[in-house]
Coordinates of C-alpha atoms in Angstrom, one line a residue:
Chain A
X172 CA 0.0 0.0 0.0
X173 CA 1.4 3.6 -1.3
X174 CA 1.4 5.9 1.2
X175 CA -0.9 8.2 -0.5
X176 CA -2.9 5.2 -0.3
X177 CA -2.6 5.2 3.0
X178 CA -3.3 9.1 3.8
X179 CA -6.5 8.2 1.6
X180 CA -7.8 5.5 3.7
X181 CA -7.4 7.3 7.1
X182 CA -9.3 10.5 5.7
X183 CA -12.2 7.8 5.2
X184 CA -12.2 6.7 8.9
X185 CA -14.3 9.8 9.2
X186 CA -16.9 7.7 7.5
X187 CA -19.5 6.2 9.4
X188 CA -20.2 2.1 9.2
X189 CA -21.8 0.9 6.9
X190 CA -21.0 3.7 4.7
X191 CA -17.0 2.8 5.1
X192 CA -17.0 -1.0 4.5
X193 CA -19.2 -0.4 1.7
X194 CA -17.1 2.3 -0.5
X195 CA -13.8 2.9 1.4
X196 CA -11.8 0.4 -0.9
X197 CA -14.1 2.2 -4.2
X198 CA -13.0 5.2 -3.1
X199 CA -9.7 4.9 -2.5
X200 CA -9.3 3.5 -5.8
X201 CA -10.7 6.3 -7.9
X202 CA -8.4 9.1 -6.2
X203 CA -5.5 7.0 -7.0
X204 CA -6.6 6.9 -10.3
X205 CA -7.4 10.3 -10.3
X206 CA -4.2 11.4 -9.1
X207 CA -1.6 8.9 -10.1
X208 CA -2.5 8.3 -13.6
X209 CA -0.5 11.4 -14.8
X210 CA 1.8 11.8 -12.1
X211 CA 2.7 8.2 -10.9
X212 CA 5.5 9.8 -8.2
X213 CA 2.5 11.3 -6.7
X214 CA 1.5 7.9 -5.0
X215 CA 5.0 8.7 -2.6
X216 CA 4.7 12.0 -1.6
X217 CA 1.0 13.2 -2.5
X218 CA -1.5 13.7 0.4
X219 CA -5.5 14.4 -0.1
X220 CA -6.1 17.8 -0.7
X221 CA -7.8 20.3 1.6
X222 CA -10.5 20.2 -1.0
X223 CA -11.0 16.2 -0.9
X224 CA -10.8 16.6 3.0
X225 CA -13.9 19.2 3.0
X226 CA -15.8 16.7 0.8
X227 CA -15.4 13.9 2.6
X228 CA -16.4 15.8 6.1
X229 CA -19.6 16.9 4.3
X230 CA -20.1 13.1 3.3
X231 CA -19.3 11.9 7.2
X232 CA -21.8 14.4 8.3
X233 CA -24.6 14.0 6.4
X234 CA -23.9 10.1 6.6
X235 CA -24.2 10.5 10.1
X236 CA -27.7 12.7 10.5
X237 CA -29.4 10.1 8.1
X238 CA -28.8 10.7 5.1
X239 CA -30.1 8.3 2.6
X240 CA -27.8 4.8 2.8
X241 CA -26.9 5.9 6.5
X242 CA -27.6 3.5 9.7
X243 CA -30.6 3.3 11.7
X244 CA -28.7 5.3 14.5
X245 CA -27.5 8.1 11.9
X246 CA -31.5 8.5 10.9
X247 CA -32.4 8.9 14.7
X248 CA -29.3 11.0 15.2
X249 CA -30.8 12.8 12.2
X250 CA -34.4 13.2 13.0
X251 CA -33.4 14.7 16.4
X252 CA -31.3 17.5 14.9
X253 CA -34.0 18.1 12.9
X254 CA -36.5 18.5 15.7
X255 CA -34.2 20.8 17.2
X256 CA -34.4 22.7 14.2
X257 CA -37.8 22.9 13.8
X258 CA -39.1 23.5 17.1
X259 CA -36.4 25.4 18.5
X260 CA -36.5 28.2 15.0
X261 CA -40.1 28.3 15.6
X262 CA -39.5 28.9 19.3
X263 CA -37.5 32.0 18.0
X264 CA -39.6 33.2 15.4
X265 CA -42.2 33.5 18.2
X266 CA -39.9 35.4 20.4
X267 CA -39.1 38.0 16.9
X268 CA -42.8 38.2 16.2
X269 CA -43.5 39.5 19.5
X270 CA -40.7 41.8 19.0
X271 CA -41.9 43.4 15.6
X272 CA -45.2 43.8 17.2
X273 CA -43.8 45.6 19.5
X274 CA -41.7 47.6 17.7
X275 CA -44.4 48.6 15.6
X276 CA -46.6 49.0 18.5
X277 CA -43.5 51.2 19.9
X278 CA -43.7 53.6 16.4
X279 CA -47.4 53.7 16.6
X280 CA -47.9 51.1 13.4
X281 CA -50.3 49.2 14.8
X282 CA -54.1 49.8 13.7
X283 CA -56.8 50.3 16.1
X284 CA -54.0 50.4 18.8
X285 CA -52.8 53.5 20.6
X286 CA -48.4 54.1 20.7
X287 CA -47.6 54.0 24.4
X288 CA -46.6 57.6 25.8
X289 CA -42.6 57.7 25.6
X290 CA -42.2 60.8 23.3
X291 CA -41.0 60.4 19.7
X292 CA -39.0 57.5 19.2
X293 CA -35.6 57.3 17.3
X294 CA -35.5 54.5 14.2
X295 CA -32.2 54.3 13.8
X296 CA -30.2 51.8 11.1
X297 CA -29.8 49.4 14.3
X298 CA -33.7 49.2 14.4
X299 CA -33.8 48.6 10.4
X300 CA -30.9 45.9 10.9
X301 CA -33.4 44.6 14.0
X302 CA -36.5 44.6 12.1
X303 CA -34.6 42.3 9.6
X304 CA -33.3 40.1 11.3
X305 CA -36.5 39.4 13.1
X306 CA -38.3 39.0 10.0
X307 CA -35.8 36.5 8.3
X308 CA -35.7 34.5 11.8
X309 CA -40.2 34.5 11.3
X310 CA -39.3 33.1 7.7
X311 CA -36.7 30.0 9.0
X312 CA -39.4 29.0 12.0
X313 CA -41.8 28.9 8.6
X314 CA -39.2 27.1 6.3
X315 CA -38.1 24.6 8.9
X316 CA -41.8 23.6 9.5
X317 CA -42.8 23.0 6.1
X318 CA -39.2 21.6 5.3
X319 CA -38.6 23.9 2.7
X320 CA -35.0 24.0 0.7
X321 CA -34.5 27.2 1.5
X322 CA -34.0 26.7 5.3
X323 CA -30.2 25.5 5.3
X324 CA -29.3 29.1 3.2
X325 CA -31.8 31.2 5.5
X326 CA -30.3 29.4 8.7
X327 CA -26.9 30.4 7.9
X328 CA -28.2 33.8 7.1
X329 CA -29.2 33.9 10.5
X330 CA -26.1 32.8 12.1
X331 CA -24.2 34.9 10.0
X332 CA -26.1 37.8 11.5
X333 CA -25.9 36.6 14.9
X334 CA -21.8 36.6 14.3
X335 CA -22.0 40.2 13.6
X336 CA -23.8 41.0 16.4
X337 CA -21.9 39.0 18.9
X338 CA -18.3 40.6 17.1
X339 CA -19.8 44.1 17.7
X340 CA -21.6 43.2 21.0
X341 CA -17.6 42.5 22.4
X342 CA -16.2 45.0 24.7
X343 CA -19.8 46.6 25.1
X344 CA -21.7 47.5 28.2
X345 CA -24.0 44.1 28.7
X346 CA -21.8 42.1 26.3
X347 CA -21.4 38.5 28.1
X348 CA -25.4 38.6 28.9
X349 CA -26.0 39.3 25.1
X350 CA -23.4 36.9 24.5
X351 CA -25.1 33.9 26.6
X352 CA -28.7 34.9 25.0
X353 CA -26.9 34.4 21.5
X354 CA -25.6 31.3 22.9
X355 CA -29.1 30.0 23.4
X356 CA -30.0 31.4 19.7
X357 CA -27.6 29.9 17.9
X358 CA -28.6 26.6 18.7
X359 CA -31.2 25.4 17.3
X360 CA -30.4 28.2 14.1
X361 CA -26.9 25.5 13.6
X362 CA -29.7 22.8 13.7
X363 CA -31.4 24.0 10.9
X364 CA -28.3 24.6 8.7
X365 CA -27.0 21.4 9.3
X366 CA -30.7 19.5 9.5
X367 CA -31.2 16.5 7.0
X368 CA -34.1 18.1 4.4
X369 CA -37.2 15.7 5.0
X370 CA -40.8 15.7 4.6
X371 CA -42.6 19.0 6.0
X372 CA -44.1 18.3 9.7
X373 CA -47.4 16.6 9.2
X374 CA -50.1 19.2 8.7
X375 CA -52.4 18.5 11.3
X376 CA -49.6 19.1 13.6
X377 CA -49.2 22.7 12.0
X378 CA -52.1 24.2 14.5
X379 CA -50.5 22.8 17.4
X380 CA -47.5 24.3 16.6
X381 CA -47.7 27.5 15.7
X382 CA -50.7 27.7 18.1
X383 CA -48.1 26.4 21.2
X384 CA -45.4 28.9 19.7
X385 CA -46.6 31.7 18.1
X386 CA -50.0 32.4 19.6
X387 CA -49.2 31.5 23.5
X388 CA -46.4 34.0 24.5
X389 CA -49.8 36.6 23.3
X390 CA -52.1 34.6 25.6
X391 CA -49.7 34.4 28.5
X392 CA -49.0 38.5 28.1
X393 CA -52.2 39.2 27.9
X394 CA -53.7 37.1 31.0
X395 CA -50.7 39.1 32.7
X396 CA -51.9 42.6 31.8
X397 CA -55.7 42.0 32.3
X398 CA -55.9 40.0 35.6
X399 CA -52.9 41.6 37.5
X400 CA -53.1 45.2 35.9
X401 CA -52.0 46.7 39.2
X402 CA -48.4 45.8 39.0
X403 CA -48.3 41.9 39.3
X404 CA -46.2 40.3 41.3
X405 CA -42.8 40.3 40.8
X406 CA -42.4 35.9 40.6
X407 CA -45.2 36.2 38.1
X408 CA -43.9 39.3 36.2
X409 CA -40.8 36.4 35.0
X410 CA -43.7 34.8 33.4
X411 CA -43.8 37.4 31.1
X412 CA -40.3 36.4 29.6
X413 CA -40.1 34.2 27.3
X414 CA -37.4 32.8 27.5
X415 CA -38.9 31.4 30.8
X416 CA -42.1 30.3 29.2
X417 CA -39.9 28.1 27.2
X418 CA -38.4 26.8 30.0
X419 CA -41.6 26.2 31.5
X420 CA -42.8 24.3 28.0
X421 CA -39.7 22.2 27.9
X422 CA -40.3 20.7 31.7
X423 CA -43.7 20.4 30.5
X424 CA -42.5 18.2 27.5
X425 CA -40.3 16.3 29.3
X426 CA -42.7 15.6 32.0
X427 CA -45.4 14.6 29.1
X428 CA -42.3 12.6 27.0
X429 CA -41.4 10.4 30.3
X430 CA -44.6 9.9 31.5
X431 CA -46.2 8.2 27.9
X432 CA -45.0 4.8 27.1
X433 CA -43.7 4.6 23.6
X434 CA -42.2 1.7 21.6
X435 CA -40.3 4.4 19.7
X436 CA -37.9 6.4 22.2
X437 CA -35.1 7.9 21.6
X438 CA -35.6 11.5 19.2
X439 CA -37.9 13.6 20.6
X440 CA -36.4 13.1 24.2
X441 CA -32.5 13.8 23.0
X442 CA -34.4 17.2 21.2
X443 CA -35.9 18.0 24.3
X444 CA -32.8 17.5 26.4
X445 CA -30.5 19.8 23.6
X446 CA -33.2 22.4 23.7
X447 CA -33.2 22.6 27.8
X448 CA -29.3 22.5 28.1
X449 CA -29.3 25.4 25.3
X450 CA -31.8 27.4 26.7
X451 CA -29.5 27.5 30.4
X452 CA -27.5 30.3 29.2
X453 CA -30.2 32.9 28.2
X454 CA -32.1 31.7 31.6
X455 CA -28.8 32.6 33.2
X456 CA -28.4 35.8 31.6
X457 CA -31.5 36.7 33.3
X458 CA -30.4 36.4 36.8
X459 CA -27.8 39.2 36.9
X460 CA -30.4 41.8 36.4
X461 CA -31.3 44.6 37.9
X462 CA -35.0 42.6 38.5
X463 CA -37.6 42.7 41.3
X464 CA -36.8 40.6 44.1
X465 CA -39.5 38.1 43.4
X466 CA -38.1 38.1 39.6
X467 CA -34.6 36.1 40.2
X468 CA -36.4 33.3 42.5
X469 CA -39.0 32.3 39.6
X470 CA -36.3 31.7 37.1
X471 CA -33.7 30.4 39.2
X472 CA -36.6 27.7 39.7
X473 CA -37.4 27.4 36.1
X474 CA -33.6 26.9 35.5
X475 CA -33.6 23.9 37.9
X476 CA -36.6 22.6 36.2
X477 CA -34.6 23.0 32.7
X478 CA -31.4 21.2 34.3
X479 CA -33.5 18.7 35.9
X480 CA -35.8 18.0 32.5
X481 CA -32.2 17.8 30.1
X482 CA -31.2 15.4 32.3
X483 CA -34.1 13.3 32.5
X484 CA -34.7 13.3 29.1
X485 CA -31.3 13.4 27.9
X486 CA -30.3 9.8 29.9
X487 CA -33.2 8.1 28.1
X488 CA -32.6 9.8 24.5
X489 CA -29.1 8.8 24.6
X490 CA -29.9 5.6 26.2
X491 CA -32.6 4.6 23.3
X492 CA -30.1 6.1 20.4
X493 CA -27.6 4.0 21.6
X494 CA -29.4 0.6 21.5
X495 CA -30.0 1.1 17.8
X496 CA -27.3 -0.4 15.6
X497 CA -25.0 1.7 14.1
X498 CA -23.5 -0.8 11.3
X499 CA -27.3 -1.5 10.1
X500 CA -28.5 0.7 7.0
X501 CA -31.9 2.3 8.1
Chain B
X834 CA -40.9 7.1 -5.8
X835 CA -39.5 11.0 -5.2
X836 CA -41.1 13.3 -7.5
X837 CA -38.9 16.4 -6.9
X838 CA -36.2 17.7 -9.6
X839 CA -32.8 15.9 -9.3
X840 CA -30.2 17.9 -7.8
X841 CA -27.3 18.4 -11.0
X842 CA -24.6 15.8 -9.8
X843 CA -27.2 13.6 -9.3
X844 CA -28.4 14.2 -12.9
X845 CA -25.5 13.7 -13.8
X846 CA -24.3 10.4 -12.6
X847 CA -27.6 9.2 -13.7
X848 CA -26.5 10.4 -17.2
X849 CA -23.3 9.1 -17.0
X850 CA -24.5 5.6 -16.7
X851 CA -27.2 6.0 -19.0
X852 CA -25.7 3.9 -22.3
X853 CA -23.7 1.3 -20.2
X854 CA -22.3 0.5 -16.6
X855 CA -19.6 2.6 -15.6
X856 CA -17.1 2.6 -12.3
X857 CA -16.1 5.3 -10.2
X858 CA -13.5 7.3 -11.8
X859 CA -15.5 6.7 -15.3
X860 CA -18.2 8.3 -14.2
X861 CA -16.5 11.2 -12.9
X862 CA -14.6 11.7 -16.9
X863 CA -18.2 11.0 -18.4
X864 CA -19.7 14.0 -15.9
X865 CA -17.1 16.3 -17.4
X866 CA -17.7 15.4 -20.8
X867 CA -21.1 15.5 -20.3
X868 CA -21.2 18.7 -18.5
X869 CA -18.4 19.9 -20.8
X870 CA -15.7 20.6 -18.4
X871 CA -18.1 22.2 -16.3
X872 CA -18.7 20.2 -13.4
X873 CA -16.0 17.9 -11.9
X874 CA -17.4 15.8 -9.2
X875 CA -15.1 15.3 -6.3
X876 CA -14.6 11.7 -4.8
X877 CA -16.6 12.0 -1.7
X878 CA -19.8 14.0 -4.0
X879 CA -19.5 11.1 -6.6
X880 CA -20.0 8.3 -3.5
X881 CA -22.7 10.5 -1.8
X882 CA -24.9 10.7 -5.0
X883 CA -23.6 6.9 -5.7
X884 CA -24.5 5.7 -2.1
X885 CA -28.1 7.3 -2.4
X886 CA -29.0 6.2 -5.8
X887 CA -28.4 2.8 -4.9
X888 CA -30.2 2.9 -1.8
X889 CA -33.2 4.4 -3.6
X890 CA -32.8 1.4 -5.8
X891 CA -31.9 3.7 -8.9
X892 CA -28.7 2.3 -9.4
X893 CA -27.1 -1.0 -8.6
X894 CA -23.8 -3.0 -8.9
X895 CA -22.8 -4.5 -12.2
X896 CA -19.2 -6.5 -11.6
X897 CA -16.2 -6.0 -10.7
X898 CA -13.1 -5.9 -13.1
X899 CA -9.4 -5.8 -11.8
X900 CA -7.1 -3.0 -13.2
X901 CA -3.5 -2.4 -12.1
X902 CA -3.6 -4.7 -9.4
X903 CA -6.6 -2.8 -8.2
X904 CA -10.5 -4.1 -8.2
X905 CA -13.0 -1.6 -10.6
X906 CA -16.6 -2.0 -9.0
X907 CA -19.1 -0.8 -12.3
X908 CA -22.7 0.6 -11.7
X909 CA -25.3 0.5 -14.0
X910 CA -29.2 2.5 -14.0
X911 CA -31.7 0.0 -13.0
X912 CA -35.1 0.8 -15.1
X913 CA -36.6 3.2 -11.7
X914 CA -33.2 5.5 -12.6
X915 CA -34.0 5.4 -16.4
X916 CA -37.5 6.0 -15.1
X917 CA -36.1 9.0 -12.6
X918 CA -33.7 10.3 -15.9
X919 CA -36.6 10.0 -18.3
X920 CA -38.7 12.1 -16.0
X921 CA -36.3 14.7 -15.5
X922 CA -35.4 15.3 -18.5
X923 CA -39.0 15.7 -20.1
X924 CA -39.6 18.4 -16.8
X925 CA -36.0 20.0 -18.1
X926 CA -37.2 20.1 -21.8
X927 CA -40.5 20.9 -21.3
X928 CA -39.2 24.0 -19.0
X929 CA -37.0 25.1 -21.8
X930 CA -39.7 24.7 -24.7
X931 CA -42.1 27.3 -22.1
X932 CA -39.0 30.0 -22.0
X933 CA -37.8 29.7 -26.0
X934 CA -41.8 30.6 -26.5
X935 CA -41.2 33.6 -24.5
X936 CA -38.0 34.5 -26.0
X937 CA -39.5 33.8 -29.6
X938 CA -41.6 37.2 -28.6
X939 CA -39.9 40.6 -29.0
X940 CA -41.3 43.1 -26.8
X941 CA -43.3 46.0 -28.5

């Protein structure tokens, strides 16, 4: 065996099984061929190049999140990153709908609903650049749902965006509390770039969705407003954040994951328990603020929930993952 | 089977093993002359698109010739890839047909 030979077949140990034993020695062959034929010294002191290396990583990775061929461990591995993708983007594009509400409610653009009294208030290119982003991340929560193309180009959009925020955020007054909230963002937003594409989510699920993500942060503010409108409480004035509402919808999904007995474990607890770890930062971003003094109690106890629900759900995910065969093609 | 268009390397390959079976680094000098010199599939694309074809059952495994001391593994289309090639490239033809009608019609 050459020693380019040699370099080639350690670059495909990046391959999963049964990917590997079924094309490594294919493989192998037609990039000697492909390199040796006009240059036979190359087969001594040749090595792949950083081109092949790229290409074979993209191969590994979308072998191993299920892509067609791939084990049935790769297609569970798979389907998880892409619940992560889809209900975690939607969980954001609830959070930017509420914000272009409110910015619009802020510059008085809302119909049949009065600005609040703050004075005039600046739009700056910060709020354009805002307003955008918010929109695109609406758009990937609706792309990831109906499995559309477009999400992997959108989704690194997104994260694009995010690293230009988080480069100018450095240095700034607030910046490792913006820093941990991008943290949390950028998540499920890596999810969906790296997501297998697959069938939309099943259409009848659509209502429970969007009604659970996009419509409930509404319900939640407004039950706040209309039965506490003398300044509520300051435990239940956390509610209002929603970053611990999805705190409190992830314990609630664990809780309702463990509790139900299904033959098919494994996905939608690992999702679950991805989504709680990532959502610890932002929940701990919240803590150092300058917040009521019921406000810090509430989501110090909706971060133990989190903690407690990853854990939960992420020793039975990995658990069930791990008892499929990985050598098996799905 | 999977109505949606086929991706271009995937078009490709199929193309490239359309008049007889073919092996790896065959199919990656029929893509370029196909394509004419425009696409060059790398190694670990050619697999990917290989791997999936054949687990879709568009492809399969012909035989296995030795070259050089090394062992040659040929594909060949199985009548769903015909089928799949067919299909796209009636979709591809009938898509240009549409726009050389437009064309054909010099704006006013």
């Amino acid at each position: 065996m050459s020693p380019l030979e040699q370099r080639y077949r350690r670059l495909l140990t990046w391959l999963p099984e049964p990917a590997r034993s079924r094309w490594a020695d294919d493989m192998t062959g037609t990039w000697l061929e492909a390199t040796t034929t006009d240059d036979p010294e190359y087969a001594e002191f040749g090595s792949p190049s950083l081109a092949d290396r790229l290409d074979v990583a993209r191969l590994a990775l979308r072998l191993r999140l299920g892509a067609p061929g791939a084990s049935v461990r790769a297609v569970a591995t798979g389907r998880t990153v892409r619940l992560v993708a889809v209900a975690g983007t939607l969980a954001l594009a609830s959070m930017a709908l509420v914000g272009l509400v409110s910015r619009a409610w802020l510059h008085g653009l809302l119909p049949l609903v009065d600005a609040p009294e703050l004075g005039p208030v600046g739009w700056g290119p910060w709020d354009a650049v805002a307003t955008l982003v918010s929109g695109l991340t609406v758009t990937l929560g609706v792309c990831a749902l109906r499995g559309l193309a477009a999400t992997r180009p959108l989704a690194l959009v997104v994260l694009a965006t995010l690293v230009v925020e988080a480069v100018t955020t450095v240095g700034g007054p607030g910046a490792l509390l913006t820093l941990l909230t991008q943290l949390t963002v950028a998540v499920p937003v890596v999810a969906a770039a790296l997501a297998p594409t697959g069938p939309p989510v099943h259409r009848r699920w659509w209502p429970v969705w969007l009604g659970l993500l996009l419509v409930a942060p509404w319900v939640v503010g407004a039950t706040l407003v209309t039965l506490l409108p003398a300044g509520p409480a300051d435990g239940l004035l956390a509610l209002g954040d929603q970053f611990v509402q999805l705190g409190i919808a992830l314990v609630a999904t664990a809780v309702v994951l463990l509790a139900r007995r299904r033959p098919e474990r494994g996905a939608a607890e690992l999702a679950t328990a991805v989504l709680a770890v990532a959502l610890l930062p932002a929940l701990a971003s919240r803590l150092p603020y300058d917040t009521p003094a019921g406000y810090a109690p509430t989501v110090l106890a909706v971060t133990v929930g989190v903690l407690l629900a990853a854990a939960a759900t992420g020793a039975v995910g990995t658990r069930a993952l791990r008892a499929l065969p990985a050598d098996v093609p799905a | 089977m999977d109505a949606r268009p086929l991706t271009e390397p995937t078009f490709l390959v199929l193309a490239a093993l359309a008049d007889r079976p073919r092996h790896g680094y065959g199919v990656i000098g029929e893509v370029e002359e196909l394509s004419g010199g425009r696409v060059t599939l790398r190694v670990g694309t050619l697999y990917g698109v290989l791997d999936r074809l054949v687990a879709e059952g568009r492809v399969e495994p012909d035989r296995e010739e030795v070259h050089a001391g090394r062992v040659r593994r040929y594909h060949r289309l199985t009548a769903a890839g015909r089928q799949a090639l067919e299909a796209e490239l009636a979709r591809q033809e009938s898509n240009a047909r549409a726009v050389r009608a437009r064309l054909a019609v010099r704006p006013a």
